[in-house]
CSV table of C-alpha atoms and ligand atoms in Angstrom, one decimal:
chain,number,residue,atom,x,y,z
A,8,MET,CA,-17.0,-29.7,-21.2
A,9,PRO,CA,-13.3,-30.7,-20.8
A,10,ASP,CA,-12.2,-31.3,-17.2
A,11,LYS,CA,-10.1,-28.4,-15.8
A,12,SER,CA,-9.8,-29.5,-12.2
A,13,GLU,CA,-6.0,-28.7,-11.8
A,14,PHE,CA,-6.9,-25.2,-10.6
A,15,ASP,CA,-9.2,-26.4,-7.8
A,16,SER,CA,-8.7,-24.8,-4.4
A,17,PRO,CA,-11.0,-23.3,-1.7
A,18,LEU,CA,-10.2,-19.8,-2.9
A,19,PHE,CA,-10.6,-20.8,-6.6
A,20,ARG,CA,-14.1,-22.2,-5.8
A,21,THR,CA,-15.0,-18.9,-4.2
A,22,THR,CA,-13.8,-16.8,-7.2
A,23,LEU,CA,-15.5,-19.2,-9.6
A,24,HIS,CA,-18.7,-18.9,-7.7
A,25,GLN,CA,-18.4,-15.1,-7.8
A,26,LEU,CA,-17.8,-15.1,-11.5
A,27,ASP,CA,-20.6,-17.5,-12.3
A,28,THR,CA,-23.1,-15.5,-10.2
A,29,VAL,CA,-22.2,-12.2,-11.8
A,30,ALA,CA,-22.0,-13.7,-15.3
A,31,ALA,CA,-25.6,-14.8,-14.9
A,32,ARG,CA,-26.6,-11.2,-13.8
A,33,LEU,CA,-24.7,-9.6,-16.7
A,34,ASN,CA,-26.0,-12.0,-19.2
A,35,LEU,CA,-22.4,-12.6,-20.2
A,36,ASP,CA,-21.8,-14.3,-23.5
A,37,PRO,CA,-21.2,-18.0,-22.5
A,38,ASN,CA,-18.1,-18.2,-24.7
A,39,PHE,CA,-16.5,-15.3,-22.9
A,40,HIS,CA,-17.7,-16.7,-19.6
A,41,GLU,CA,-15.9,-20.0,-20.1
A,42,ARG,CA,-12.7,-18.3,-21.1
A,43,LEU,CA,-12.8,-16.2,-18.0
A,44,ARG,CA,-13.2,-19.1,-15.7
A,45,TYR,CA,-9.6,-20.3,-16.3
A,46,PRO,CA,-6.2,-18.7,-16.6
A,47,ARG,CA,-4.7,-17.9,-20.0
A,48,ARG,CA,-1.5,-19.5,-18.9
A,49,ALA,CA,0.1,-20.9,-15.8
A,50,LEU,CA,3.7,-21.8,-15.1
A,51,VAL,CA,4.8,-24.2,-12.4
A,52,VAL,CA,8.5,-24.2,-11.5
A,53,SER,CA,10.9,-26.0,-9.2
A,54,VAL,CA,13.1,-23.6,-7.2
A,55,PRO,CA,16.2,-25.3,-5.9
A,56,ILE,CA,18.4,-23.3,-3.5
A,57,HIS,CA,21.3,-23.8,-1.1
A,58,MET,CA,20.1,-23.5,2.5
A,59,ASP,CA,22.4,-21.9,5.1
A,60,ASP,CA,23.1,-25.4,6.6
A,61,GLY,CA,24.5,-26.7,3.3
A,62,ARG,CA,21.5,-28.7,2.2
A,63,THR,CA,19.7,-28.1,-1.1
A,64,GLU,CA,16.0,-27.5,-0.7
A,65,VAL,CA,13.5,-27.5,-3.6
A,66,TYR,CA,10.5,-25.2,-3.4
A,67,VAL,CA,7.5,-25.0,-5.8
A,68,GLY,CA,6.7,-21.7,-7.4
A,69,TYR,CA,4.0,-20.4,-9.7
A,70,ARG,CA,3.2,-17.5,-12.0
A,71,VAL,CA,-0.3,-17.3,-13.5
A,72,HIS,CA,-1.6,-14.9,-16.1
A,73,HIS,CA,-5.3,-14.9,-15.9
A,74,ASN,CA,-6.2,-12.6,-18.7
A,75,THR,CA,-4.4,-10.3,-21.2
A,76,ALA,CA,-7.3,-8.6,-23.0
A,77,LEU,CA,-6.7,-5.2,-21.3
A,78,GLY,CA,-2.9,-5.2,-21.5
A,79,PRO,CA,0.1,-6.7,-19.9
A,80,THR,CA,-0.6,-8.6,-16.7
A,81,LYS,CA,-0.1,-7.3,-13.2
A,82,GLY,CA,-0.2,-8.8,-9.8
A,83,GLY,CA,1.7,-9.6,-6.6
A,84,LEU,CA,4.2,-12.3,-5.6
A,85,ARG,CA,3.3,-14.2,-2.5
A,86,TYR,CA,5.6,-16.2,-0.2
A,87,HIS,CA,3.4,-18.3,2.1
A,88,PRO,CA,3.0,-22.0,3.2
A,89,ASP,CA,-0.6,-22.1,1.7
A,90,VAL,CA,0.5,-21.1,-1.8
A,91,SER,CA,-0.8,-23.6,-4.5
A,92,LEU,CA,-1.7,-23.4,-8.2
A,93,GLY,CA,-5.4,-23.1,-7.3
A,94,GLU,CA,-4.8,-20.3,-4.9
A,95,VAL,CA,-2.5,-18.3,-7.2
A,96,THR,CA,-5.0,-18.8,-10.1
A,97,ALA,CA,-7.8,-17.4,-7.9
A,98,LEU,CA,-5.7,-14.5,-6.9
A,99,ALA,CA,-4.8,-13.8,-10.6
A,100,MET,CA,-8.5,-13.8,-11.5
A,101,LEU,CA,-9.2,-11.3,-8.7
A,102,MET,CA,-6.5,-9.1,-10.1
A,103,SER,CA,-8.2,-9.1,-13.5
A,104,TRP,CA,-11.5,-7.8,-12.0
A,105,LYS,CA,-9.6,-5.3,-9.8
A,106,CYS,CA,-7.7,-3.8,-12.7
A,107,GLY,CA,-10.9,-3.8,-14.7
A,108,LEU,CA,-13.0,-1.9,-12.2
A,109,LEU,CA,-10.2,0.6,-11.5
A,110,GLY,CA,-9.8,1.3,-15.2
A,111,LEU,CA,-6.1,0.3,-15.3
A,112,PRO,CA,-4.6,-1.0,-18.6
A,113,TYR,CA,-3.7,-4.4,-17.2
A,114,GLY,CA,-4.9,-8.0,-17.1
A,115,GLY,CA,-4.6,-10.0,-13.9
A,116,ALA,CA,-1.7,-12.1,-12.8
A,117,LYS,CA,-0.3,-13.6,-9.5
A,118,GLY,CA,2.8,-15.5,-8.5
A,119,GLY,CA,3.8,-17.4,-5.4
A,120,ILE,CA,6.3,-19.7,-3.8
A,121,ARG,CA,5.1,-22.3,-1.2
A,122,CYS,CA,7.5,-21.6,1.7
A,123,ASP,CA,7.5,-20.1,5.2
A,124,PRO,CA,9.6,-16.9,4.8
A,125,ARG,CA,9.5,-16.3,8.6
A,126,SER,CA,11.7,-19.4,9.1
A,127,MET,CA,14.2,-18.5,6.4
A,128,SER,CA,17.3,-16.3,6.6
A,129,PRO,CA,17.6,-13.1,4.4
A,130,GLY,CA,20.3,-15.0,2.3
A,131,GLU,CA,17.9,-17.9,1.7
A,132,ILE,CA,15.1,-15.6,0.7
A,133,GLU,CA,17.4,-13.8,-1.7
A,134,ARG,CA,18.6,-17.0,-3.3
A,135,LEU,CA,14.9,-18.2,-3.5
A,136,THR,CA,13.9,-15.0,-5.2
A,137,ARG,CA,16.7,-14.9,-7.7
A,138,ARG,CA,16.3,-18.5,-8.7
A,139,TYR,CA,12.5,-18.2,-9.0
A,140,THR,CA,12.9,-15.1,-11.1
A,141,SER,CA,15.3,-16.8,-13.5
A,142,GLU,CA,12.8,-19.8,-13.8
A,143,ILE,CA,10.0,-17.5,-14.8
A,144,ILE,CA,12.1,-15.0,-16.8
A,145,LEU,CA,10.3,-15.6,-20.1
A,146,PHE,CA,7.0,-14.9,-18.4
A,147,ILE,CA,7.7,-11.5,-17.0
A,148,GLY,CA,8.8,-8.1,-18.4
A,149,PRO,CA,7.7,-4.4,-18.4
A,150,ASP,CA,5.3,-4.9,-21.3
A,151,LEU,CA,4.4,-8.6,-20.5
A,152,ASP,CA,3.8,-9.2,-16.8
A,153,ILE,CA,4.8,-7.0,-13.9
A,154,PRO,CA,5.1,-8.5,-10.4
A,155,ALA,CA,4.7,-6.5,-7.1
A,156,PRO,CA,4.7,-7.3,-3.4
A,157,ASP,CA,2.0,-9.4,-1.8
A,158,LEU,CA,1.8,-11.5,1.4
A,159,GLY,CA,5.4,-12.4,2.6
A,160,THR,CA,7.3,-10.2,0.1
A,161,ASP,CA,8.5,-6.6,0.3
A,162,GLU,CA,10.5,-4.0,-1.6
A,163,GLN,CA,13.7,-5.8,-1.0
A,164,VAL,CA,12.3,-8.9,-2.7
A,165,MET,CA,11.2,-6.7,-5.6
A,166,ALA,CA,14.8,-5.2,-5.8
A,167,TRP,CA,16.2,-8.8,-6.2
A,168,VAL,CA,13.6,-9.6,-8.9
A,169,MET,CA,14.5,-6.4,-10.7
A,170,ASP,CA,18.2,-7.0,-10.4
A,171,THR,CA,18.0,-10.6,-11.5
A,172,TYR,CA,15.9,-9.7,-14.6
A,173,SER,CA,18.2,-6.7,-15.4
A,174,MET,CA,21.4,-8.9,-15.2
A,175,THR,CA,20.0,-11.2,-17.9
A,176,GLN,CA,19.2,-8.2,-20.1
A,177,GLY,CA,22.5,-6.4,-19.7
A,178,LYS,CA,20.8,-3.2,-18.6
A,179,SER,CA,18.6,-1.9,-15.8
A,180,VAL,CA,14.9,-2.6,-16.4
A,181,PRO,CA,13.1,-1.0,-13.5
A,182,GLY,CA,9.7,-1.4,-15.2
A,183,VAL,CA,9.7,-5.2,-14.7
A,184,VAL,CA,8.4,-4.9,-11.1
A,185,THR,CA,6.6,-2.3,-9.0
A,186,GLY,CA,6.8,-1.8,-5.2
A,187,LYS,CA,10.6,-1.3,-5.6
A,188,PRO,CA,12.7,0.8,-3.2
A,189,ILE,CA,12.4,4.5,-4.2
A,190,LEU,CA,16.2,4.8,-4.9
A,191,ILE,CA,16.0,2.3,-7.8
A,192,GLY,CA,12.8,3.5,-9.4
A,193,GLY,CA,10.1,3.0,-6.9
A,194,SER,CA,7.3,5.5,-6.3
A,195,ALA,CA,6.6,7.8,-3.4
A,196,GLY,CA,3.6,6.5,-1.6
A,197,ARG,CA,3.6,2.9,-2.9
A,198,LYS,CA,4.3,1.3,0.4
A,199,GLU,CA,1.4,2.9,2.2
A,200,ALA,CA,-0.9,2.8,-0.9
A,201,THR,CA,-3.0,-0.2,-0.1
A,202,GLY,CA,-3.7,0.8,3.5
A,203,ARG,CA,-4.3,4.4,2.5
A,204,GLY,CA,-6.7,3.4,-0.3
A,205,LEU,CA,-8.6,1.2,2.1
A,206,VAL,CA,-9.1,4.0,4.7
A,207,PHE,CA,-10.1,6.4,1.9
A,208,ILE,CA,-12.7,4.0,0.6
A,209,LEU,CA,-13.9,3.2,4.1
A,210,SER,CA,-14.5,6.8,4.9
A,211,ARG,CA,-16.4,7.3,1.6
A,212,ALA,CA,-18.6,4.3,2.5
A,213,ALA,CA,-19.2,5.6,6.0
A,214,SER,CA,-20.3,9.0,4.7
A,215,ARG,CA,-22.7,7.4,2.2
A,216,LEU,CA,-24.1,5.5,5.2
A,217,ASN,CA,-24.4,8.8,7.0
A,218,GLN,CA,-21.9,7.8,9.6
A,219,GLU,CA,-18.7,9.3,10.9
A,220,LEU,CA,-15.5,7.2,11.0
A,221,LYS,CA,-14.3,9.2,14.0
A,222,GLY,CA,-15.0,7.3,17.2
A,223,LYS,CA,-15.7,4.0,15.5
A,224,ARG,CA,-14.4,0.9,17.2
A,225,VAL,CA,-12.2,-1.0,14.8
A,226,ILE,CA,-10.5,-4.4,14.8
A,227,VAL,CA,-7.7,-5.3,12.3
A,228,GLN,CA,-6.7,-8.8,11.4
A,229,GLY,CA,-3.1,-8.7,10.1
A,230,PHE,CA,-0.5,-6.1,11.0
A,231,GLY,CA,1.6,-6.1,7.8
A,232,ASN,CA,1.8,-3.7,4.9
A,233,VAL,CA,-2.0,-3.3,4.7
A,234,GLY,CA,-3.3,-3.8,8.3
A,235,ALA,CA,-0.6,-1.7,10.1
A,236,VAL,CA,-1.0,1.2,7.7
A,237,ALA,CA,-4.8,1.2,7.9
A,238,ALA,CA,-4.7,0.9,11.7
A,239,ARG,CA,-2.3,3.8,12.0
A,240,LEU,CA,-4.3,6.1,9.7
A,241,LEU,CA,-7.6,5.2,11.3
A,242,TRP,CA,-6.1,5.7,14.7
A,243,ARG,CA,-5.0,9.2,13.6
A,244,GLU,CA,-8.5,9.9,12.3
A,245,GLY,CA,-9.9,9.4,15.8
A,246,CYS,CA,-11.0,5.8,15.5
A,247,THR,CA,-10.6,3.5,18.6
A,248,ILE,CA,-8.5,0.5,17.4
A,249,VAL,CA,-9.8,-2.0,20.0
A,250,GLY,CA,-8.1,-5.1,18.5
A,251,VAL,CA,-5.2,-6.1,16.3
A,252,SER,CA,-3.8,-9.6,15.4
A,253,ASP,CA,-1.0,-11.1,13.4
A,254,VAL,CA,0.5,-14.6,13.2
A,255,THR,CA,1.8,-14.3,16.7
A,256,GLY,CA,-1.6,-13.8,18.2
A,257,GLY,CA,-4.3,-11.1,19.0
A,258,VAL,CA,-4.4,-8.2,21.4
A,259,TYR,CA,-7.6,-6.5,22.6
A,260,SER,CA,-8.3,-3.3,24.7
A,261,PRO,CA,-11.8,-1.9,24.8
A,262,GLN,CA,-10.3,1.6,25.6
A,263,GLY,CA,-8.2,1.4,22.4
A,264,LEU,CA,-4.6,0.4,21.6
A,265,ASP,CA,-1.8,3.0,21.1
A,266,ILE,CA,-1.0,2.0,17.5
A,267,ARG,CA,2.3,3.8,17.5
A,268,GLN,CA,3.5,1.9,20.6
A,269,LEU,CA,2.1,-1.3,19.1
A,270,GLY,CA,4.1,-0.7,16.0
A,271,ILE,CA,7.3,-0.3,18.1
A,272,HIS,CA,6.4,-3.4,20.1
A,273,ALA,CA,5.8,-5.5,17.0
A,274,GLU,CA,9.0,-4.3,15.4
A,275,GLU,CA,11.1,-5.2,18.5
A,276,SER,CA,9.4,-8.5,19.4
A,277,GLY,CA,8.5,-9.8,16.0
A,278,GLY,CA,4.7,-9.5,16.4
A,279,VAL,CA,1.8,-7.9,18.3
A,280,ALA,CA,1.4,-10.7,20.9
A,281,GLY,CA,2.4,-9.7,24.4
A,282,PHE,CA,1.7,-6.0,24.0
A,283,PRO,CA,1.6,-4.6,27.5
A,284,GLY,CA,-1.7,-3.4,28.8
A,285,ALA,CA,-3.8,-5.3,26.3
A,286,ASP,CA,-5.6,-8.6,26.7
A,287,PRO,CA,-4.5,-11.6,24.7
A,288,VAL,CA,-7.1,-13.0,22.3
A,289,ALA,CA,-7.0,-16.4,20.5
A,290,HIS,CA,-7.1,-16.3,16.7
A,291,THR,CA,-10.4,-18.3,16.7
A,292,ASP,CA,-12.1,-15.6,18.8
A,293,PHE,CA,-10.5,-12.5,17.3
A,294,LEU,CA,-13.0,-11.7,14.5
A,295,GLU,CA,-15.9,-12.0,16.9
A,296,LEU,CA,-14.7,-9.2,19.2
A,297,PRO,CA,-17.2,-6.3,19.8
A,298,CYS,CA,-16.5,-3.5,17.2
A,299,ASP,CA,-18.1,-1.4,14.5
A,300,VAL,CA,-15.6,-2.0,11.7
A,301,LEU,CA,-13.7,-5.2,10.9
A,302,ILE,CA,-10.7,-5.1,8.6
A,303,PRO,CA,-9.5,-8.5,7.6
A,304,ALA,CA,-6.0,-7.8,6.2
A,305,ALA,CA,-4.3,-11.2,6.5
A,306,VAL,CA,-5.0,-14.4,4.5
A,307,GLY,CA,-8.0,-15.7,2.6
A,308,SER,CA,-11.1,-17.5,3.8
A,309,GLN,CA,-11.2,-16.1,7.3
A,310,ILE,CA,-14.9,-15.1,7.4
A,311,ARG,CA,-16.8,-18.3,6.8
A,312,GLY,CA,-20.2,-20.0,7.1
A,313,ASP,CA,-19.1,-21.2,10.6
A,314,ASN,CA,-18.3,-17.7,12.1
A,315,ALA,CA,-20.1,-15.1,10.0
A,316,ASP,CA,-23.1,-14.9,12.2
A,317,ARG,CA,-21.0,-14.1,15.3
A,318,ILE,CA,-19.2,-11.2,13.7
A,319,LYS,CA,-20.3,-8.0,15.5
A,320,ALA,CA,-19.0,-5.4,12.9
A,321,LEU,CA,-21.5,-3.5,10.8
A,322,ILE,CA,-18.9,-2.7,8.2
A,323,VAL,CA,-16.3,-5.1,6.9
A,324,ALA,CA,-13.5,-3.6,4.7
A,325,GLU,CA,-11.5,-6.3,3.0
A,326,GLY,CA,-7.8,-5.5,3.0
A,327,ALA,CA,-6.9,-9.1,2.2
A,328,ASN,CA,-7.8,-10.8,-1.0
A,329,GLY,CA,-10.6,-13.3,-0.7
A,330,PRO,CA,-11.1,-13.2,3.1
A,331,THR,CA,-14.9,-13.9,2.9
A,332,THR,CA,-16.4,-17.2,1.6
A,333,PRO,CA,-19.7,-17.1,-0.5
A,334,GLU,CA,-21.6,-18.6,2.5
A,335,ALA,CA,-20.3,-15.9,4.8
A,336,ASP,CA,-21.1,-13.3,2.2
A,337,GLN,CA,-24.7,-14.4,2.2
A,338,ILE,CA,-25.0,-14.4,6.0
A,339,LEU,CA,-23.5,-10.9,6.3
A,340,ARG,CA,-25.8,-9.6,3.5
A,341,GLU,CA,-28.8,-11.0,5.3
A,342,ARG,CA,-27.7,-9.4,8.6
A,343,GLY,CA,-27.3,-6.0,6.9
A,344,VAL,CA,-23.6,-5.8,7.3
A,345,THR,CA,-21.9,-3.6,4.6
A,346,VAL,CA,-19.0,-5.5,3.0
A,347,ILE,CA,-16.5,-3.4,1.0
A,348,PRO,CA,-15.0,-6.0,-1.3
A,349,ASP,CA,-11.3,-6.8,-1.7
A,350,ILE,CA,-11.1,-5.7,-5.3
A,351,LEU,CA,-12.3,-2.2,-4.3
A,352,ALA,CA,-11.0,-1.9,-0.8
A,353,ASN,CA,-7.4,-3.0,-1.4
A,354,GLY,CA,-7.1,-1.6,-4.9
A,355,GLY,CA,-4.9,1.3,-3.8
A,356,GLY,CA,-1.8,-0.9,-4.1
A,357,VAL,CA,-2.1,-1.7,-7.7
A,358,VAL,CA,-3.2,1.9,-8.6
A,359,VAL,CA,0.1,3.3,-7.2
A,360,SER,CA,1.9,0.3,-8.8
A,361,TYR,CA,0.5,1.6,-12.1
A,362,PHE,CA,1.8,5.1,-11.3
A,363,GLU,CA,5.2,3.6,-10.5
A,364,TRP,CA,5.2,1.8,-13.8
A,365,VAL,CA,4.2,4.9,-15.8
A,366,GLN,CA,6.8,7.0,-14.0
A,367,GLY,CA,9.5,4.4,-14.6
A,368,LEU,CA,8.7,4.2,-18.3
A,369,GLN,CA,9.0,8.0,-18.6
A,370,TYR,CA,12.0,8.3,-16.3
A,371,TYR,CA,10.0,11.2,-14.6
A,372,PHE,CA,8.9,11.0,-11.0
A,373,TRP,CA,6.1,12.7,-9.3
A,374,ARG,CA,5.8,14.3,-5.8
A,375,GLU,CA,4.0,12.3,-3.1
A,376,SER,CA,1.3,14.9,-3.0
A,377,GLU,CA,0.6,14.3,-6.7
A,378,ILE,CA,0.5,10.6,-6.2
A,379,LEU,CA,-2.0,11.0,-3.4
A,380,SER,CA,-4.3,13.2,-5.3
A,381,ARG,CA,-4.2,10.9,-8.4
A,382,LEU,CA,-4.8,7.9,-6.1
A,383,GLN,CA,-7.9,9.6,-4.6
A,384,GLU,CA,-9.1,10.5,-8.1
A,385,VAL,CA,-9.0,6.9,-9.3
A,386,MET,CA,-10.4,5.4,-6.1
A,387,THR,CA,-13.2,8.0,-6.0
A,388,ARG,CA,-14.2,7.3,-9.5
A,389,ALA,CA,-14.4,3.6,-8.9
A,390,PHE,CA,-16.2,4.0,-5.6
A,391,ASN,CA,-18.8,6.3,-7.0
A,392,ARG,CA,-19.5,4.0,-10.0
A,393,ILE,CA,-19.8,0.9,-7.8
A,394,TRP,CA,-22.0,2.6,-5.2
A,395,ALA,CA,-24.3,3.8,-8.0
A,396,VAL,CA,-24.4,0.3,-9.7
A,397,ALA,CA,-25.3,-1.2,-6.3
A,398,GLN,CA,-28.1,1.3,-5.7
A,399,LYS,CA,-29.4,0.9,-9.3
A,400,GLU,CA,-29.3,-2.9,-9.4
A,401,GLY,CA,-30.2,-3.4,-5.8
A,402,THR,CA,-27.1,-5.5,-5.2
A,403,ASP,CA,-24.4,-5.6,-2.5
A,404,LEU,CA,-21.1,-3.9,-3.2
A,405,ARG,CA,-19.2,-7.1,-4.1
A,406,THR,CA,-21.6,-7.9,-6.8
A,407,ALA,CA,-21.5,-4.4,-8.1
A,408,ALA,CA,-17.7,-4.3,-8.1
A,409,LEU,CA,-17.4,-7.6,-9.8
A,410,MET,CA,-20.0,-6.5,-12.4
A,411,ALA,CA,-17.9,-3.4,-13.2
A,412,GLY,CA,-14.6,-5.4,-13.4
A,413,ILE,CA,-15.9,-8.4,-15.3
A,414,ARG,CA,-17.9,-6.3,-17.8
A,415,ARG,CA,-14.8,-4.3,-18.7
A,416,VAL,CA,-12.7,-7.5,-19.4
A,417,ALA,CA,-15.5,-9.1,-21.4
A,418,GLU,CA,-15.9,-5.9,-23.4
A,419,ALA,CA,-12.2,-6.0,-24.3
A,420,PHE,CA,-12.6,-9.6,-25.4
A,421,ARG,CA,-15.5,-8.6,-27.6
A,422,ILE,CA,-13.6,-5.7,-29.2
A,423,ARG,CA,-10.5,-7.8,-29.8
A,424,GLY,CA,-12.2,-10.9,-31.1
A,425,LEU,CA,-10.9,-14.5,-30.9
A,426,TYR,CA,-7.5,-15.4,-32.5
A,427,PRO,CA,-7.1,-16.8,-35.1
B,512,LIG,N1,-0.5,-7.7,-4.3
B,512,LIG,C1,-1.3,-6.5,-4.5
B,512,LIG,C2,-2.7,-6.8,-4.8
B,512,LIG,O1,-3.2,-7.9,-4.5
B,512,LIG,C3,-0.7,-5.5,-5.4
B,512,LIG,C4,-0.5,-5.9,-6.8
B,512,LIG,C5,0.2,-4.9,-7.7
B,512,LIG,O2,0.6,-3.9,-7.2
B,512,LIG,O3,0.5,-5.3,-8.8
B,512,LIG,O4,-3.5,-6.0,-5.3
């Protein structure tokens, strides 16, 4: 078989392992299997920009389309120091399975720029975004590939992508990105959608396990778009949020943190560290704090073979993409921990992205209540199907979710046939 090692990365190895395991279970046609192991296309670009101090810095950016069998490709844009071709490819593959299992008419994609946005000024980030967009312009479009926010990017970055693309077309093209500000074609409820979907799926899982979410002790790793929203909603539902961490550090209080005050503190001081009344916790110890539910909502590969047996949680709901390595997955499975996999738990974001795209194409916008009920409908359908598959096949939820997602993409391959 030809060598394809350029996509190698720790996360890519994880996603390949997941695909290979599930392909064997599904008896997947080996020809489809081999095509699904690698992206359809991957673009690597240099992104030179003027820095505020007058220097020119050159960043490396990527946009990867994993699969286009189900429709145009969809997936976030990540600004982070760990971004690499292999990581972006793995994340694009996860988007294919995510869209497949949620029944969305999209293939998977992902983009990223290796940079540290926390050390850059808003002007530098704007120039980075605009130049990157112009470098990948032939790769994106409302019926080709539609970026969205991910780690390190937000609705302002999406507005710059949309504006840059639109300027080259001589007209406004809101459908080229999702996760935009509402004023320029964004959707009500998109910003909270990932956290909201996660809490919704978590409460479904709890009730299937004959448990109540209320009163559960929860720790949340990451206090960004996913973690902060999930923490706030769970806190409101009566959970005790005993620990929260972000890049600045971790904070712990067995009596529970006041999430509203924590939000204000993080806003003012740039992070959760130093929150009055809570104990500081080192990153290395954070995931092992006593709790019932763990929500990893930061970067990938956090729950590994070397710490999985010390995790106290009985339910892990993956807000991040790829937070658990295959070794850790096995340890957690053997210990009876219920892991709600990323492609299901954090799927609410891309579901409302889909609603935003549909609304934009029709120039007709729905009320937030309508968005919420449709989000619940899509998530409930996916959750019920996956839970049923897991019961029937005697598998964990990750395997069941991957089976549902991969099967759908493979079925689209079969129906479409191979060109030429
Ligand atoms: N970046 C998010 C994810 O990983 C959202 C993608 C999208 O909305 O297209 O699912």
